[in-house]
Every structure is written in structure tokens, then in C-alpha cells.
Tab-separated table of C-alpha atoms in Angstrom:
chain	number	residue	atom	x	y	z
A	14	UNK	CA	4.373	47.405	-4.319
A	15	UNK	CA	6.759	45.222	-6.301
A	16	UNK	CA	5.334	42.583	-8.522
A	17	UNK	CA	6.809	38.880	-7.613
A	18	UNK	CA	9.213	37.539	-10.021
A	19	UNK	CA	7.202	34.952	-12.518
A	20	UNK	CA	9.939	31.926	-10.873
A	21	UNK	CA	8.260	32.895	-7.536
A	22	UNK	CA	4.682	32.533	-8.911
A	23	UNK	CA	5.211	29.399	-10.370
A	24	UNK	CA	6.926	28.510	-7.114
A	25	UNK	CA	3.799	29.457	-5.642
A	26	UNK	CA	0.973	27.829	-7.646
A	27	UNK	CA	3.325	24.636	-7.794
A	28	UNK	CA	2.999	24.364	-3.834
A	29	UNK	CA	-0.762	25.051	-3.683
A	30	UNK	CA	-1.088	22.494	-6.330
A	31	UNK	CA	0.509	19.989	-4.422
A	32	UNK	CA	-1.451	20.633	-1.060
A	33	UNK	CA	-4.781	19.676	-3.069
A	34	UNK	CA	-5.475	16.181	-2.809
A	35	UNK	CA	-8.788	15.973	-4.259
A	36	UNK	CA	-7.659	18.803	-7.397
A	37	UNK	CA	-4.862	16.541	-8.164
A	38	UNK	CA	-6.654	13.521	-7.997
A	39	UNK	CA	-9.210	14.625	-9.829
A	40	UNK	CA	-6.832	15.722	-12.865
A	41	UNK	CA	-4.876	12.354	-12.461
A	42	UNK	CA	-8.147	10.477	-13.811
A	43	UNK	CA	-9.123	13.193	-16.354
A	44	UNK	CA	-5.697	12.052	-17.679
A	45	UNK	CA	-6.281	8.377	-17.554
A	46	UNK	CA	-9.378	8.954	-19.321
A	47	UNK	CA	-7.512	10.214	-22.101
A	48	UNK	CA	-4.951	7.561	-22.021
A	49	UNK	CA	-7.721	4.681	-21.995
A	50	UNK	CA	-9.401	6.481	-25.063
A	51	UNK	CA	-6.162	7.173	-26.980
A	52	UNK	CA	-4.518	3.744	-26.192
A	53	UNK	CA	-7.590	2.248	-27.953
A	54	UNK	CA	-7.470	4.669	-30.703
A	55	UNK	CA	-3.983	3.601	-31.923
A	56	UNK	CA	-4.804	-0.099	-30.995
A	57	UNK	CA	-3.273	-1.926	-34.408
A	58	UNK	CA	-1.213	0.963	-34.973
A	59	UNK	CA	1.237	1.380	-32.278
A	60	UNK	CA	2.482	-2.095	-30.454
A	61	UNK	CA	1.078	-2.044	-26.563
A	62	UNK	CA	5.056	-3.091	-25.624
A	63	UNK	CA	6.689	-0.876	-27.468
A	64	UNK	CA	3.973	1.860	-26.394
A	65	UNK	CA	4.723	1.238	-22.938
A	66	UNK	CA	8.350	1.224	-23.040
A	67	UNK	CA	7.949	4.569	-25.101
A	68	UNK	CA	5.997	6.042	-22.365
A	69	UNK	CA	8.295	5.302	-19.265
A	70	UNK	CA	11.895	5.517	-20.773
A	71	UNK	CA	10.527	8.895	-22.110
A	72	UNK	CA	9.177	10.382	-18.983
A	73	UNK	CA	12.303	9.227	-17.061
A	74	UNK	CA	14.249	11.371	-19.997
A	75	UNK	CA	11.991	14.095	-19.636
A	76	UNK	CA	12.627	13.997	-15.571
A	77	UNK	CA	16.260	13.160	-15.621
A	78	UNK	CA	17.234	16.744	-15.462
A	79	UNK	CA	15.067	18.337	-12.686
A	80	UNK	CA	15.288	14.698	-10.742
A	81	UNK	CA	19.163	14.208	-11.005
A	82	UNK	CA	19.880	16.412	-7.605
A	83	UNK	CA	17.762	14.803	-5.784
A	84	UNK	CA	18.707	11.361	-6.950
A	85	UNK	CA	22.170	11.973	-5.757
A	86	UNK	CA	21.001	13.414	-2.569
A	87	UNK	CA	18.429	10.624	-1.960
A	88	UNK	CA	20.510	7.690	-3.110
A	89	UNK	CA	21.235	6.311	0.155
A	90	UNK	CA	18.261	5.872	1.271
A	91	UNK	CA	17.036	4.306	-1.737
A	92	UNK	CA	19.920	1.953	-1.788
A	93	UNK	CA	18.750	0.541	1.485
A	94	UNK	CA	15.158	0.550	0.035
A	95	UNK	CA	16.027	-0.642	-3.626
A	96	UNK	CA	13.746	-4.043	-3.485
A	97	UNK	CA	10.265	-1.865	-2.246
A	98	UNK	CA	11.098	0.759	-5.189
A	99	UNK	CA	12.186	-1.948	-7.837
A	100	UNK	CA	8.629	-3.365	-6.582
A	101	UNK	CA	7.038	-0.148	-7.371
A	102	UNK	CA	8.804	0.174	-10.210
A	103	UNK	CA	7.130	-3.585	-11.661
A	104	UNK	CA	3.757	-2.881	-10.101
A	105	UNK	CA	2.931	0.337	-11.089
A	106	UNK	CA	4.968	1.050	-14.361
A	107	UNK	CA	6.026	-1.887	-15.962
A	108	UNK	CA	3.917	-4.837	-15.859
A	109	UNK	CA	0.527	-2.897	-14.899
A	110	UNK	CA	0.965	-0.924	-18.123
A	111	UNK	CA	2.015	-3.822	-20.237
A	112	UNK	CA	-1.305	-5.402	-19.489
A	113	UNK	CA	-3.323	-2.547	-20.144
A	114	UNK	CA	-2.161	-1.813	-23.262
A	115	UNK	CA	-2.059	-5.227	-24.764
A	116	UNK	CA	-5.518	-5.405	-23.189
A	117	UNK	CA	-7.107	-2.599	-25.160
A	118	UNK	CA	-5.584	-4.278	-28.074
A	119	UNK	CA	-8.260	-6.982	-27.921
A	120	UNK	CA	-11.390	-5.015	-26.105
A	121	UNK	CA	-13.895	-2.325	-26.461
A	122	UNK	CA	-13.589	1.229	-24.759
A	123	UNK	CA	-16.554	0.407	-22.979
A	124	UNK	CA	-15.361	-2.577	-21.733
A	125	UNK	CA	-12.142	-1.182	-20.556
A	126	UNK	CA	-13.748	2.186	-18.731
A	127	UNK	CA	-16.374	-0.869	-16.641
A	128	UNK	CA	-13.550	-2.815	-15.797
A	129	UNK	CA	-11.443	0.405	-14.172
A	130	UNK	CA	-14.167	1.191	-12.221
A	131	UNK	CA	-13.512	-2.417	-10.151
A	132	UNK	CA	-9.531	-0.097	-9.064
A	133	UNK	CA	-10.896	0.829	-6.310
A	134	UNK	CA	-11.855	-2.485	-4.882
A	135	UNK	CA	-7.976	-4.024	-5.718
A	136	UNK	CA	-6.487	-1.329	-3.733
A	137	UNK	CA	-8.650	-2.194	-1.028
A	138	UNK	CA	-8.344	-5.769	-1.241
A	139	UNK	CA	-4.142	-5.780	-1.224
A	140	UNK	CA	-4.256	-2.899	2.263
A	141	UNK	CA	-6.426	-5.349	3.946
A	142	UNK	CA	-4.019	-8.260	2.940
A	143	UNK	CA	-0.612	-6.814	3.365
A	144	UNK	CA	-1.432	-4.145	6.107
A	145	UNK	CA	-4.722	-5.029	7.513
A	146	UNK	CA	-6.210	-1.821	6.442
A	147	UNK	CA	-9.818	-2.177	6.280
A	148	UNK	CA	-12.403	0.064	4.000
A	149	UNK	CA	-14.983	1.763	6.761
A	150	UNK	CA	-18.562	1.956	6.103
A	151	UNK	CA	-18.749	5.221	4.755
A	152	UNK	CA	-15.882	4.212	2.182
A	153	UNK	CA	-17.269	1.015	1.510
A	154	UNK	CA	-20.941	2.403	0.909
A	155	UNK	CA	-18.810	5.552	-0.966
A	156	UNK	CA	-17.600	3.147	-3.590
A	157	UNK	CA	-20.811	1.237	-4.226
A	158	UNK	CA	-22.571	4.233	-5.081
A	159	UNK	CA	-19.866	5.669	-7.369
A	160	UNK	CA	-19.623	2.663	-9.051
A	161	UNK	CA	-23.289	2.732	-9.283
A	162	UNK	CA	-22.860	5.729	-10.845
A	163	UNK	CA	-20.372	4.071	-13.284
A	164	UNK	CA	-22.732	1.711	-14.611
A	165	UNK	CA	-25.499	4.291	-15.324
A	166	UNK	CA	-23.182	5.919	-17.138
A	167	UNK	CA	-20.981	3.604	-19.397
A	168	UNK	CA	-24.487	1.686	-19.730
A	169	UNK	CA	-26.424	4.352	-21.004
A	170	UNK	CA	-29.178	4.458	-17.870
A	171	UNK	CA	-29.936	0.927	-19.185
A	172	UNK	CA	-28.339	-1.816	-16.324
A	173	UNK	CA	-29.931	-4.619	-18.292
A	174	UNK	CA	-27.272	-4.149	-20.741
A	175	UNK	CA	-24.893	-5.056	-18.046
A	176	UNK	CA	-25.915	-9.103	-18.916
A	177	UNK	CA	-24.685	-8.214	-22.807
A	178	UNK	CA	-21.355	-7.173	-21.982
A	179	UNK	CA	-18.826	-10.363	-23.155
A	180	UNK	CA	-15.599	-11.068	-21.578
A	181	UNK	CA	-12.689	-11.978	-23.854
A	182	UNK	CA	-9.120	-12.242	-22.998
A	183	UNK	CA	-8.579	-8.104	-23.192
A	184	UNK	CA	-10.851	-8.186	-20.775
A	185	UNK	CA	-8.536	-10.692	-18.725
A	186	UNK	CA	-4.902	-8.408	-19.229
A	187	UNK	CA	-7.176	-5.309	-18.524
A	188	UNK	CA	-8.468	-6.650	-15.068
A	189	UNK	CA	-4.843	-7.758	-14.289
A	190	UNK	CA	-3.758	-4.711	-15.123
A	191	UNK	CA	-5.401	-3.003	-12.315
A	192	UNK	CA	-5.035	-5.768	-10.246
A	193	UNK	CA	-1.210	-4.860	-10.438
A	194	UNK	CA	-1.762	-2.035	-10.073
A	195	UNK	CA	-3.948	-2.180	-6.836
A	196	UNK	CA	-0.703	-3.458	-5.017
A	197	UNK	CA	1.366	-0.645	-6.575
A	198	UNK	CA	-1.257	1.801	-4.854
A	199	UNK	CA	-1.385	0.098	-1.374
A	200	UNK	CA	2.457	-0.687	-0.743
A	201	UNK	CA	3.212	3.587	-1.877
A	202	UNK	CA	2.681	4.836	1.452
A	203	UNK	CA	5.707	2.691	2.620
A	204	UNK	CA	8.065	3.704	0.051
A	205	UNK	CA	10.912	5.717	1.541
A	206	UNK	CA	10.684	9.559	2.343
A	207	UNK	CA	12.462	10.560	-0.596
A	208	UNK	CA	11.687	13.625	-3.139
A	209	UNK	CA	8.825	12.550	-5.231
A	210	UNK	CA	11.036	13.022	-8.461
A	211	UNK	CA	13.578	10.528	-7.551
A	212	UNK	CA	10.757	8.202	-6.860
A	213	UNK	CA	9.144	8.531	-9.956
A	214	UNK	CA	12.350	9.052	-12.290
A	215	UNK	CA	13.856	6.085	-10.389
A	216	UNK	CA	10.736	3.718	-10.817
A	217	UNK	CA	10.123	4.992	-14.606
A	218	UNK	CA	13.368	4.189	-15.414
A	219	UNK	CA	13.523	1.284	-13.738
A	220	UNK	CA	10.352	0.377	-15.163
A	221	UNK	CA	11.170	1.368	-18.728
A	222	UNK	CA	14.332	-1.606	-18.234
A	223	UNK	CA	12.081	-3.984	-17.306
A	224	UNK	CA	10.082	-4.155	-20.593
A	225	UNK	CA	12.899	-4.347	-22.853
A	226	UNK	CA	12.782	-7.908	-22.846
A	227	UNK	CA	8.850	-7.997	-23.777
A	228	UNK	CA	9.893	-4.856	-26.904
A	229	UNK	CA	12.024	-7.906	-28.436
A	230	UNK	CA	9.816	-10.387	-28.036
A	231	UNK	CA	7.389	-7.817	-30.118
A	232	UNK	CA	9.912	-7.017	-32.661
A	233	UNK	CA	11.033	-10.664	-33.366
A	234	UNK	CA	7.456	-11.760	-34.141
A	235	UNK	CA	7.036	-8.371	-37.138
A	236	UNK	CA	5.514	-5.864	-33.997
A	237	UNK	CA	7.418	-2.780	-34.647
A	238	UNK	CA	7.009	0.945	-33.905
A	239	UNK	CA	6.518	3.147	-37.090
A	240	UNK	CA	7.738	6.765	-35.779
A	241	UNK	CA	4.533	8.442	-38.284
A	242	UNK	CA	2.599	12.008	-37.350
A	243	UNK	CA	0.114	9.725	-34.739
A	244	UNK	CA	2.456	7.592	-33.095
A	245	UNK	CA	5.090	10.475	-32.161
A	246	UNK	CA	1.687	12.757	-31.203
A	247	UNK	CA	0.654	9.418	-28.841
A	248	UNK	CA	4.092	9.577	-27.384
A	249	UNK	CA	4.144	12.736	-26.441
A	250	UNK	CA	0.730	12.926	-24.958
A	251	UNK	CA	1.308	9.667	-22.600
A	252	UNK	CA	4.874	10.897	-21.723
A	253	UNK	CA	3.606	14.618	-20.384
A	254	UNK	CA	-0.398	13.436	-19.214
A	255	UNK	CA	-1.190	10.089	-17.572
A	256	UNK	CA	2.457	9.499	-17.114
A	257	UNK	CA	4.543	12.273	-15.656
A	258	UNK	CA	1.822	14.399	-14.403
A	259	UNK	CA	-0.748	11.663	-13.041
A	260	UNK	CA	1.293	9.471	-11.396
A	261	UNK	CA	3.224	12.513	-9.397
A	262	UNK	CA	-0.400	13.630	-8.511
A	263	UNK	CA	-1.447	10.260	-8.073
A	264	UNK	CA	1.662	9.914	-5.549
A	265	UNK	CA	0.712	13.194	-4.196
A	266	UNK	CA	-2.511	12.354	-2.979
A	267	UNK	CA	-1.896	9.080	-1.588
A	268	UNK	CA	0.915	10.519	0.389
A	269	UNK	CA	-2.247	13.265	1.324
A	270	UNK	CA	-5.156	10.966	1.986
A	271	UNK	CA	-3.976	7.371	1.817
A	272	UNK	CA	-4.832	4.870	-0.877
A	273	UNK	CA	-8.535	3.679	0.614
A	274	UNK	CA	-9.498	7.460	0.035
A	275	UNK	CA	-7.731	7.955	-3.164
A	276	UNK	CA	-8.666	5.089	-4.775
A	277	UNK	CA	-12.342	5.868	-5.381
A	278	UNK	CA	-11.468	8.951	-7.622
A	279	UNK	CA	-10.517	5.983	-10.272
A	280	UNK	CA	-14.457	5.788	-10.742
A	281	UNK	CA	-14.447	9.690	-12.695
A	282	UNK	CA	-11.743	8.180	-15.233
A	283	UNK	CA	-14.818	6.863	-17.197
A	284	UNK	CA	-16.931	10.040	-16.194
A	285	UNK	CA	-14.156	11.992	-18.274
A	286	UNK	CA	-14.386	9.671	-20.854
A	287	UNK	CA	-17.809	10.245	-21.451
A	288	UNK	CA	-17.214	13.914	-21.599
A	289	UNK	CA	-14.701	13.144	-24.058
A	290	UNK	CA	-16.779	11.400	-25.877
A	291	UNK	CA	-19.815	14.492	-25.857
A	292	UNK	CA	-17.280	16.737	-26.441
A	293	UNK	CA	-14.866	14.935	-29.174
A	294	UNK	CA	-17.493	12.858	-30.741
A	295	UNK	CA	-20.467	14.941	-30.785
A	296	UNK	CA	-22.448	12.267	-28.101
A	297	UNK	CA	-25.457	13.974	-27.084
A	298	UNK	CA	-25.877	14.501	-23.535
A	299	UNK	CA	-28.576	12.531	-22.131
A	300	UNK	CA	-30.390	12.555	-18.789
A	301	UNK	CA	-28.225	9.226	-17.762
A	302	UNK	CA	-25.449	11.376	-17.519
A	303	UNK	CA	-26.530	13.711	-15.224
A	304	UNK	CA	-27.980	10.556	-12.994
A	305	UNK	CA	-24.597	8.821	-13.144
A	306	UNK	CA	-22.161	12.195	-12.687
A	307	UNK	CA	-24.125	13.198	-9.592
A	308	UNK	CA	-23.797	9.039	-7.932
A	309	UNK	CA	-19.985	9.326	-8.876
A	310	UNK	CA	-19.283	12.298	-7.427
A	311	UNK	CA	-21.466	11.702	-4.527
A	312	UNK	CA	-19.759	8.769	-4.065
A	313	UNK	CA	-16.038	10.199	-4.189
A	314	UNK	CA	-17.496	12.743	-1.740
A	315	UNK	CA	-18.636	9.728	0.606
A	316	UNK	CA	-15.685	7.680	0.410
A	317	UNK	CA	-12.298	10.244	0.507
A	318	UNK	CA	-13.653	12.257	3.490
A	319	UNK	CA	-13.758	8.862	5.787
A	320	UNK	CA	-10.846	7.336	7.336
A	321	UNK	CA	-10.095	3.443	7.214
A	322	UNK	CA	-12.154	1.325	9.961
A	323	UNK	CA	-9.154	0.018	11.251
A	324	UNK	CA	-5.226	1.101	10.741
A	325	UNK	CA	-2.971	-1.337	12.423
A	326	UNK	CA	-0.329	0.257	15.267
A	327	UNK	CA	2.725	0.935	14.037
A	328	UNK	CA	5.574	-1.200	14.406
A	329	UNK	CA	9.232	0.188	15.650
């Protein structure tokens, strides 16, 4: 018996991987946990423009070389495609990310993990608009109860303490955000059947352009990136974790499931984050967790394994 060749194995695991919608999905948010937690971490530290434009031109670098083949081999049809992926490219890298970040400039964690919970409802909102995709009952009761479970969760088993909870104007860029972002996840399953590294070098890239003109702004009013220990260690982290790897399993899945039954996995990006916060900051676990991981997850469960209600015909 001849052992395979380690190229082959990775080969291997690399296709299972990408069969595994609800594996990849569920890593996607474990990453945008991270990048909620970190992003508010350096808040003060490391300009939200010049943190996004960090994150996109460097995960288009990082991509460039495995992604240049199929660039050149899928460059006619993304010619013929270029205003849908320069679209894609505004929606779900540039401007999305822009608000975010300058967001959790001027809000709390917790205010930031409630608000992503409300991703789900966006995407469903812009597939009913644009496509006249509707949620079905099971999805529609799926996401109430996750985001039930949401609440226990970020408010401690206490839902009084939702009434507490003010709204400032982080809290504003942060919805947007995801509002942008909802449209990014409901127009991907038209984007054109290319490799999913040209799509995501192309729209990174693209993105990455698109902010320059905000990364001036920010450096002509004092707002400039100091290249210290924590702000090269943030780079890298965003480039390799919620950027490259999430969005080509967020892409993955979508392409797998459709957005309706993706979407609803955005409710365990603030389960994660209260793991991170038992694990990194010594939290102890309480029996609100428990209550609130079960609802989430039976929630997800509810929602992903239903189709939509209603999926218009196709057109020719």
C-alpha cells in the first residue's frame, strides 16, 4: 500500500472542506467574532479606513499568486460581468467594512455583537426586493428563535436590559454596515460562474481601490497608521481570518445553500464571542449561556435545512 503524496491530501481535505456548507459557515462566523472583538480592541489605535484598506489590498496580495491563472482564464466572462462584480466589490468589501470599522470606533462590543444578529433579516429583506425570494416559515420562525437566543446571551439571561441599551451614531455605521452588506449576500448567487479566487481577488482588489480616497481623507485630518507590534499582528490576523478565509467560505456556502439559509449562521458570530470572552477573559460560564447556545443553534438548525417559500422561475 503506498502512502498518498501530502499535495494529494491536502488536495483532498481542501475538497471535503468545500462540500461542507454548514462546517464552513460555521468557521466563517467564529472568524467574524474575532474580527468584531479585535476591531474594537485596537479602536483609537489603528484608523477604521486605513484598517480596512489594510485588510483588502493585503488579502488581494496574499491571493494574487494562486488567483492569477484563473483571472486570466476567467477574464472574459468577468469583462462582460464587470458592473455586478464592481457591485460586489462596494457591497461586500469596501463600503460594508468601512462602516463597521468606523462604527466600532464609537460603540460597545456588546452593542456591535446585538446589532449583527439583525444580518440575517437584511439579507432577507434585499432577496425579497430584488428577486422576490421570500423567507418560509420554518426560516422565518428559525431566525426568531436564534436571535432569541442572541439576546439571552449578549444580555446575560436578563431581556430587561434590552430597554438600557443606547443607540449612538456607531450604532448607526454598524447597522449600515450590515445593511450593505445584506445586498452583497443576496445579489452573490448571480455573480458569474467564475473560480471563486478570481471572484474574491478581483472584488478585494477592487475593493481595496475604492477606499483610497476615504485613507486620504483620514490622513489629511492627523489619522495615520503607526506600523507598531499590534497593528502589524491586527493586519495579519484580518488579512488570513475574517477576510481571506471567511468570505471564500462565506461564498462557498451561499453558492451551497443560498443566502436565506446561510444567513442565519450570522447569529453564532456573537455566540463565539462569548466564548472568547470565557475563554480570553476569564468570564465565568453561566447558565444563560447554555439557554442561549442551545436557541441559537436550534435556530440555525431550523432555518438552513428549509428552502425559501417562494423562488421566482427563471428567466432565459
Amino acid at each position: 500500500m503506498t502512502v498518498a503524496d501530502p499535495p494529494l491530501r491536502k488536495r483532498s481535505v481542501a475538497a471535503w472542506l468545500s462540500n461542507q456548507p454548514y462546517l464552513m459557515l460555521s468557521l466563517m462566523a467564529l472568524f467574524w467574532a474575532g474580527n468584531i472583538v479585535l476591531g474594537r480592541y485596537v479602536a483609537g489605535h489603528v484608523p477604521p479606513f486605513a484598517l480596512t484598506f489594510g485588510r483588502w489590498a493585503g488579502t488581494a496580495l496574499v491571493l494574487a499568486p494562486f488567483a492569477w491563472p484563473y483571472l486570466q482564464r476567467d477574464w472574459p466572462v468577468m469583462r462582460r460581468r464587470l458592473p455586478l462584480l464592481l457591485l460586489l466589490a462596494f457591497t461586500g468589501f469596501a463600503f460594508n467594512n468601512a462602516l463597521s470599522y468606523w462604527g466600532l470606533q464609537h460603540t460597545q462590543a456588546l452593542n456591535a455583537l446585538l446589532i449583527q444578529s439583525s444580518g440575517p433579516l437584511f439579507v432577507a429583506l434585499w432577496s425579497l426586493i430584488l428577486f422576490g425570494v421570500r423567507l418560509s416559515w420554518m426560516q422565518a420562525i428559525g431566525i426568531l428563535v436564534s436571535l432569541l437566543g442572541v439576546l439571552v446571551i449578549i444580555l446575560r439571561g436578563d431581556l430587561a436590559a434590552l430597554a438600557a441599551i443606547q443607540v449612538n451614531a456607531g450604532d448607526i455605521s454598524f447597522a449600515g454596515a450590515l445593511f450593505v452588506f445584506g445586498l452583497y449576500s443576496a445579489l452573490m448567487p448571480k455573480r458569474p460562474k467564475i473560480n471563486p479566487l478570481s471572484l474574491i481577488a478581483f472584488t478585494t482588489g477592487a475593493g481595496a481601490v475604492m477606499l483610497i480616497p476615504l485613507v486620504g481623507w483620514e490622513v489629511s485630518i492627523g489619522e495615520t497608521l503607526t506600523f507598531d507590534t499590534l497593528t502589524v499582528l491586527t493586519l495579519v490576523f484580518v488579512v488570513i481570518f475574517p477576510s481571506t478565509l471567511a468570505y471564500l467560505f462565506f461564498n462557498r456556502g451561499i453558492e451551497l445553500i443560498g443566502p436565506n439559509r446561510a444567513a442565519p449562521f450570522f447569529h453564532l458570530v456573537p455566540v463565539f464571542g462569548s466564548v472568547m470572552a470565557i475563554v480570553l477573559l476569564g468570564e465565568k460560564p453561566e447558565l444563560f449561556h447554555l439557554v442561549g447556545y442551545v436557541l441559537v443553534l436550534a435556530g440555525i438548525f431550523t432555518a438552513s435545512r428549509s428552502g425559501s417559500a417562494r423562488t421566482p422561475p427563471s428567466r432565459p
